[in-house]
Amino acid sequence: MFNAKLSKAINEQINKEFYSSYLYLAMAAHFDAKALPGFARWMKAQAAEEWEHGMKFYEYLYEVDSSVELKGIDTPPVKFGSPKEIFEQVLEHEKSVTASINAIYELAKKENDPKTELMLHWFITEQVEEEKNARDILDQLEMAGNNSFGIMFLDKHVLGARKGD
Ligand code: FEO
């Protein structure tokens, strides 16, 4: 029988990953409306990745003979600020996801569940990359400042160059 506390925490994490997907899709919609298709492309790829993260936890629960209990996904914001403000929001959001994964890792250690610790290694590594990506884009947006050519350059050649959607 899989640990009930861990099952609850992983189910909550599934919800957080699906909310992340929804949040980034809302940001994509904002960028599409602002005629910044590169930023929108990046956000759509990120939304797809978050869905995959949720599904990785989903599959894990069945691998360990536990079960998935889906809850409602919160409504993401409709209004967003500048690209820089949005990426500040992305970085803060990713930091909160990192904290949440670290908390499950601590729980797995406390509950003596090495297989869940091991499964979480992938997510811990992934979060380092997620935070770095957001920080790098934020640095580039700071360089661009309010220069619309700078923003358009990033849209076309940096964010728009992201693979997958
Ligand atoms: Fe699923 Fe962006 O962390």
XYZ file of N, CA and C and ligand atoms in Angstrom:
498
model
N 0.855 -1.210 0.000
C 0.000 0.000 0.000
C 0.882 1.249 0.000
N 0.670 2.121 -0.972
C 1.498 3.322 -1.066
C 1.133 4.290 0.063
N 2.149 5.002 0.518
C 1.989 5.960 1.618
C 0.907 7.012 1.318
N -0.091 7.121 2.202
C -1.243 8.006 1.943
C -0.854 9.486 1.921
N 0.088 9.889 2.792
C 0.507 11.301 2.813
C 1.199 11.672 1.508
N 2.030 10.747 1.033
C 2.738 11.021 -0.232
C 1.768 11.033 -1.406
N 0.799 10.143 -1.373
C -0.196 10.109 -2.442
C -0.948 11.437 -2.503
N -1.316 11.952 -1.337
C -2.035 13.233 -1.270
C -1.148 14.358 -1.813
N 0.107 14.380 -1.375
C 1.038 15.444 -1.811
C 1.273 15.371 -3.328
N 1.388 14.159 -3.863
C 1.638 14.023 -5.312
C 0.380 14.419 -6.094
N -0.783 14.057 -5.574
C -2.027 14.502 -6.234
C -2.124 16.031 -6.242
N -1.723 16.651 -5.146
C -1.739 18.126 -5.116
C -0.733 18.690 -6.122
N 0.396 17.989 -6.249
C 1.416 18.453 -7.209
C 0.905 18.325 -8.649
N 0.140 17.281 -8.930
C -0.454 17.132 -10.271
C -1.284 18.375 -10.569
N -2.079 18.792 -9.582
C -2.920 19.977 -9.767
C -2.049 21.220 -10.025
N -0.943 21.336 -9.290
C -0.064 22.509 -9.468
C 0.573 22.514 -10.861
N 0.949 21.331 -11.349
C 1.555 21.266 -12.685
C 0.513 21.625 -13.755
N -0.703 21.138 -13.573
C -1.744 21.466 -14.557
C -2.104 22.952 -14.465
N -2.085 23.494 -13.252
C -2.311 24.950 -13.135
C -1.175 25.711 -13.844
N 0.061 25.243 -13.688
C 1.196 25.901 -14.358
C 0.952 25.906 -15.866
N 0.487 24.770 -16.388
C 0.200 24.671 -17.815
C -0.833 25.730 -18.217
N -1.858 25.859 -17.404
C -2.942 26.806 -17.668
C -2.446 28.255 -17.578
N -1.600 28.498 -16.570
C -1.040 29.844 -16.382
C -0.222 30.248 -17.609
N 0.634 29.338 -18.082
C 1.476 29.673 -19.234
C 0.641 29.787 -20.508
N -0.436 29.039 -20.577
C -1.329 29.180 -21.735
C -2.013 30.547 -21.700
N -2.373 31.000 -20.507
C -2.976 32.341 -20.370
C -1.958 33.407 -20.787
N -0.696 33.195 -20.437
C 0.354 34.139 -20.842
C 0.542 34.085 -22.362
N 0.446 32.886 -22.942
C 0.545 32.739 -24.408
C -0.574 33.536 -25.077
N -1.776 33.424 -24.533
C -2.923 34.144 -25.112
C -2.676 35.649 -25.058
N -2.101 36.107 -23.952
C -1.781 37.532 -23.810
C -0.779 37.951 -24.898
N 0.278 37.149 -25.085
C 1.292 37.509 -26.081
C 0.724 37.426 -27.502
N -0.132 36.437 -27.755
C -0.760 36.366 -29.087
C -1.573 37.638 -29.344
N -2.287 38.079 -28.300
C -3.109 39.288 -28.457
C -2.242 40.530 -28.666
N -1.018 40.495 -28.175
C -0.105 41.647 -28.299
C 0.789 41.545 -29.536
N 0.516 40.608 -30.431
C 1.312 40.410 -31.650
C 2.783 40.144 -31.338
N 3.004 39.293 -30.336
C 4.365 38.828 -30.036
C 4.363 37.296 -30.158
N 4.365 36.779 -31.395
C 4.187 35.334 -31.590
C 5.332 34.483 -31.045
N 6.541 35.057 -30.952
C 7.673 34.294 -30.408
C 7.477 34.042 -28.915
N 7.072 35.086 -28.199
C 6.794 34.925 -26.768
C 5.635 33.937 -26.584
N 4.621 34.051 -27.447
C 3.462 33.145 -27.347
C 3.903 31.698 -27.599
N 4.795 31.508 -28.580
C 5.279 30.166 -28.896
C 6.004 29.555 -27.688
N 6.850 30.376 -27.058
C 7.608 29.912 -25.885
C 6.637 29.478 -24.786
N 5.608 30.290 -24.566
C 4.637 29.985 -23.505
C 3.826 28.732 -23.831
N 3.497 28.535 -25.116
C 2.727 27.331 -25.486
C 3.594 26.084 -25.279
N 4.884 26.188 -25.626
C 5.791 25.048 -25.417
C 5.911 24.767 -23.917
N 5.962 25.838 -23.125
C 6.070 25.672 -21.673
C 4.795 25.044 -21.104
N 3.657 25.488 -21.639
C 2.374 24.927 -21.179
C 2.344 23.417 -21.458
N 2.836 23.010 -22.634
C 2.852 21.581 -22.991
C 3.789 20.816 -22.050
N 4.917 21.434 -21.709
C 5.864 20.775 -20.809
C 5.258 20.578 -19.417
N 4.525 21.588 -18.954
C 3.907 21.473 -17.627
C 2.859 20.360 -17.600
N 2.148 20.224 -18.717
C 1.170 19.140 -18.797
C 1.890 17.800 -18.662
N 3.048 17.695 -19.342
C 3.842 16.455 -19.249
C 4.312 16.205 -17.819
N 4.697 17.278 -17.117
C 5.116 17.106 -15.719
C 3.965 16.508 -14.887
N 2.775 17.073 -15.093
C 1.613 16.558 -14.367
C 1.398 15.084 -14.685
N 1.558 14.730 -15.961
C 1.339 13.346 -16.379
C 2.406 12.394 -15.837
N 3.618 12.907 -15.652
C 4.685 12.070 -15.064
C 4.293 11.666 -13.628
N 3.770 12.616 -12.877
C 3.306 12.299 -11.513
C 2.104 11.348 -11.570
N 1.219 11.617 -12.512
C 0.026 10.764 -12.708
C 0.463 9.303 -12.919
N 1.371 9.094 -13.896
C 1.826 7.724 -14.197
C 2.504 7.095 -12.978
N 3.262 7.902 -12.247
C 3.964 7.371 -11.079
C 2.979 6.799 -10.061
N 1.888 7.525 -9.835
C 0.917 7.041 -8.843
C 0.389 5.662 -9.218
N 0.208 5.401 -10.508
C -0.247 4.061 -10.906
C 0.859 3.028 -10.829
N 2.091 3.484 -11.103
C 3.228 2.548 -10.988
C 3.363 2.013 -9.568
N 3.018 2.852 -8.591
C 3.173 2.423 -7.195
C 1.837 1.963 -6.587
N 0.880 1.698 -7.460
C -0.409 1.162 -7.021
C -1.189 2.126 -6.115
N -1.065 3.411 -6.424
C -1.876 4.407 -5.728
C -2.939 4.886 -6.718
N -3.583 6.016 -6.462
C -4.584 6.458 -7.442
C -4.574 7.979 -7.606
N -5.074 8.402 -8.759
C -5.118 9.819 -9.104
C -6.482 10.378 -8.727
N -6.464 11.512 -8.036
C -7.727 12.192 -7.712
C -7.629 13.617 -8.219
N -8.273 13.865 -9.342
C -8.167 15.187 -9.962
C -9.093 16.186 -9.281
N -8.552 17.380 -9.065
C -9.357 18.465 -8.473
C -9.485 19.586 -9.513
N -10.350 20.560 -9.237
C -10.512 21.695 -10.152
C -9.224 22.494 -10.282
N -9.009 23.017 -11.461
C -7.813 23.844 -11.695
C -8.224 25.312 -11.534
N -7.440 26.063 -10.754
C -7.747 27.493 -10.541
C -7.735 28.253 -11.871
N -8.505 29.341 -11.896
C -8.528 30.194 -13.089
C -7.268 31.055 -13.098
N -6.513 31.042 -14.185
C -5.318 31.890 -14.226
C -5.711 33.346 -14.473
N -4.792 34.292 -14.234
C -5.127 35.698 -14.507
C -5.424 35.926 -15.987
N -6.152 37.002 -16.258
C -6.467 37.367 -17.655
C -5.576 38.530 -18.086
N -5.310 39.404 -17.126
C -4.515 40.594 -17.448
C -3.069 40.398 -16.997
N -2.149 40.834 -17.857
C -0.722 40.718 -17.533
C -0.028 42.045 -17.822
N 1.158 42.203 -17.254
C 1.918 43.433 -17.453
C 2.858 43.343 -18.641
N 4.004 43.971 -18.515
C 5.001 44.000 -19.593
C 5.675 42.626 -19.696
N 6.387 42.347 -20.808
C 7.113 41.071 -20.889
C 8.032 40.857 -19.684
N 8.688 41.928 -19.237
C 9.586 41.784 -18.076
C 8.788 41.397 -16.824
N 7.660 42.058 -16.620
C 6.834 41.725 -15.446
C 6.332 40.280 -15.533
N 5.999 39.860 -16.745
C 5.509 38.485 -16.921
C 6.609 37.476 -16.568
N 7.835 37.751 -17.005
C 8.906 36.792 -16.689
C 9.320 36.847 -15.216
N 9.092 37.998 -14.573
C 9.291 38.034 -13.114
C 8.273 37.098 -12.461
N 7.051 37.150 -12.998
C 5.976 36.280 -12.494
C 6.316 34.795 -12.749
N 6.878 34.509 -13.941
C 7.264 33.124 -14.275
C 8.313 32.636 -13.278
N 9.326 33.471 -13.031
C 10.397 33.060 -12.118
C 9.848 32.810 -10.712
N 9.001 33.712 -10.234
C 8.399 33.518 -8.906
C 7.574 32.235 -8.869
N 6.822 32.005 -9.951
C 5.991 30.800 -10.003
C 6.872 29.547 -9.960
N 7.943 29.549 -10.754
C 8.826 28.370 -10.773
C 9.483 28.148 -9.407
N 9.821 29.245 -8.730
C 10.403 29.094 -7.382
C 9.393 28.440 -6.441
N 8.124 28.791 -6.599
C 7.116 28.182 -5.721
C 6.946 26.694 -6.061
N 7.072 26.351 -7.342
C 6.985 24.929 -7.738
C 8.190 24.169 -7.169
N 9.366 24.785 -7.233
C 10.568 24.150 -6.672
C 10.357 23.874 -5.178
N 9.825 24.869 -4.463
C 9.606 24.708 -3.018
C 8.627 23.567 -2.758
N 7.623 23.461 -3.603
C 6.617 22.427 -3.428
C 7.215 21.028 -3.678
N 8.061 20.915 -4.702
C 8.707 19.626 -4.982
C 9.692 19.271 -3.869
N 10.433 20.276 -3.403
C 11.361 20.023 -2.290
C 10.613 19.527 -1.044
N 9.411 20.069 -0.822
C 8.626 19.654 0.350
C 8.200 18.181 0.207
N 7.865 17.771 -1.018
C 7.488 16.347 -1.212
C 8.730 15.463 -0.994
N 9.858 15.975 -1.438
C 11.120 15.224 -1.258
C 11.401 15.025 0.240
N 11.230 16.091 1.000
C 11.434 16.003 2.463
C 10.459 14.998 3.080
N 9.212 15.043 2.597
C 8.195 14.119 3.108
C 8.573 12.668 2.774
N 9.071 12.457 1.555
C 9.476 11.100 1.144
C 10.598 10.585 2.032
N 11.513 11.489 2.401
C 12.614 11.082 3.296
C 12.057 10.726 4.673
N 11.163 11.597 5.154
C 10.581 11.395 6.489
C 9.760 10.099 6.548
N 9.083 9.816 5.445
C 8.215 8.629 5.401
C 8.973 7.376 4.960
N 10.279 7.542 4.796
C 11.108 6.396 4.428
C 10.713 5.752 3.107
N 10.591 6.566 2.092
C 10.161 6.047 0.791
C 11.202 6.381 -0.279
N 12.256 5.562 -0.374
C 13.348 5.882 -1.306
C 12.925 5.915 -2.772
N 11.916 5.118 -3.163
C 11.528 5.118 -4.591
C 10.930 6.472 -4.986
N 10.189 7.093 -4.047
C 9.630 8.425 -4.360
C 10.747 9.470 -4.368
N 11.704 9.327 -3.455
C 12.869 10.237 -3.478
C 13.546 10.163 -4.841
N 13.761 8.942 -5.291
C 14.454 8.719 -6.571
C 13.650 9.319 -7.734
N 12.342 9.107 -7.730
C 11.482 9.653 -8.790
C 11.605 11.176 -8.810
N 11.726 11.784 -7.624
C 11.767 13.252 -7.541
C 13.086 13.845 -8.010
N 14.123 13.024 -8.112
C 15.413 13.559 -8.596
C 15.242 14.229 -9.958
N 14.458 13.591 -10.824
C 14.239 14.148 -12.172
C 13.630 15.550 -12.052
N 12.654 15.700 -11.168
C 11.969 16.990 -11.026
C 12.881 18.049 -10.390
N 13.730 17.606 -9.480
C 14.636 18.564 -8.822
C 15.610 19.135 -9.866
N 16.127 18.256 -10.727
C 17.026 18.701 -11.809
C 16.271 19.600 -12.785
N 15.059 19.211 -13.113
C 14.228 19.978 -14.052
C 13.972 21.396 -13.516
N 13.735 21.500 -12.215
C 13.446 22.827 -11.637
C 14.653 23.750 -11.718
N 15.868 23.189 -11.627
C 17.077 24.026 -11.780
C 17.046 24.645 -13.177
N 16.713 23.829 -14.168
C 16.656 24.314 -15.553
C 15.509 25.317 -15.751
N 14.364 25.018 -15.179
C 13.206 25.907 -15.332
C 13.509 27.296 -14.768
N 14.114 27.333 -13.589
C 14.430 28.637 -12.986
C 15.504 29.355 -13.794
N 16.494 28.598 -14.279
C 17.566 29.221 -15.071
C 16.996 29.837 -16.358
N 16.130 29.093 -17.044
C 15.539 29.609 -18.291
C 14.801 30.919 -18.046
N 14.007 30.956 -16.984
C 13.239 32.173 -16.681
C 14.195 33.321 -16.337
N 15.239 33.018 -15.560
C 16.218 34.056 -15.167
C 16.953 34.612 -16.385
N 17.346 33.711 -17.301
C 18.077 34.150 -18.511
C 17.218 35.088 -19.350
N 15.967 34.721 -19.539
C 15.077 35.570 -20.357
C 14.846 36.903 -19.650
N 14.696 36.848 -18.355
C 14.515 38.072 -17.569
C 15.730 38.987 -17.724
N 16.931 38.423 -17.677
C 18.156 39.228 -17.869
C 18.152 39.878 -19.246
N 17.740 39.109 -20.254
C 17.726 39.650 -21.618
C 16.664 40.743 -21.756
N 15.540 40.568 -21.076
C 14.498 41.606 -21.111
C 14.966 42.867 -20.401
N 15.784 42.689 -19.364
C 16.335 43.866 -18.687
C 17.276 44.615 -19.622
N 18.064 43.860 -20.399
C 18.969 44.501 -21.376
C 18.161 45.271 -22.410
N 17.052 44.669 -22.850
C 16.234 45.314 -23.896
C 15.517 46.548 -23.346
N 15.212 46.551 -22.062
C 14.513 47.686 -21.444
C 13.202 47.980 -22.156
N 12.957 49.262 -22.435
C 11.705 49.622 -23.122
C 11.890 49.721 -24.624
N 13.034 49.268 -25.112
C 13.322 49.373 -26.539
C 12.497 48.342 -27.327
N 11.569 48.848 -28.156
C 10.692 47.887 -28.847
C 11.448 47.025 -29.856
N 12.548 47.553 -30.410
C 13.337 46.708 -31.329
C 13.981 45.554 -30.564
N 14.418 45.859 -29.352
C 15.003 44.811 -28.499
C 13.976 43.726 -28.196
N 12.764 44.138 -27.868
C 11.690 43.172 -27.556
C 11.372 42.344 -28.807
N 11.300 43.021 -29.957
C 10.979 42.300 -31.202
C 12.102 41.349 -31.603
N 13.340 41.738 -31.311
C 14.480 40.843 -31.597
C 14.356 39.575 -30.741
N 14.086 39.776 -29.454
C 13.929 38.614 -28.559
C 12.761 37.745 -29.024
N 11.677 38.401 -29.449
C 10.495 37.657 -29.898
C 10.845 36.744 -31.071
N 11.556 37.312 -32.029
C 11.822 36.550 -33.257
C 12.968 35.547 -33.093
N 14.051 35.991 -32.470
C 15.267 35.176 -32.505
C 15.559 34.382 -31.239
N 14.921 34.715 -30.153
C 15.208 33.980 -28.917
C 13.991 33.147 -28.499
N 12.926 33.830 -28.093
C 11.731 33.093 -27.626
C 11.106 32.295 -28.779
N 11.060 32.912 -29.954
C 10.443 32.259 -31.116
C 11.250 31.083 -31.635
N 12.518 30.973 -31.177
C 13.366 29.885 -31.655
C 13.220 28.624 -30.801
N 12.392 28.721 -29.750
C 12.209 27.545 -28.901
C 11.557 26.412 -29.679
N 12.086 25.226 -29.486
C 11.547 24.050 -30.185
C 10.275 23.563 -29.491
N 9.407 22.930 -30.304
C 8.190 22.305 -29.739
C 7.108 23.327 -29.488
N 5.869 22.897 -29.538
C 4.764 23.771 -29.153
C 3.545 22.942 -28.809
Fe 6.588 21.803 -13.810
Fe 7.736 24.582 -14.469
O 7.649 23.143 -13.356
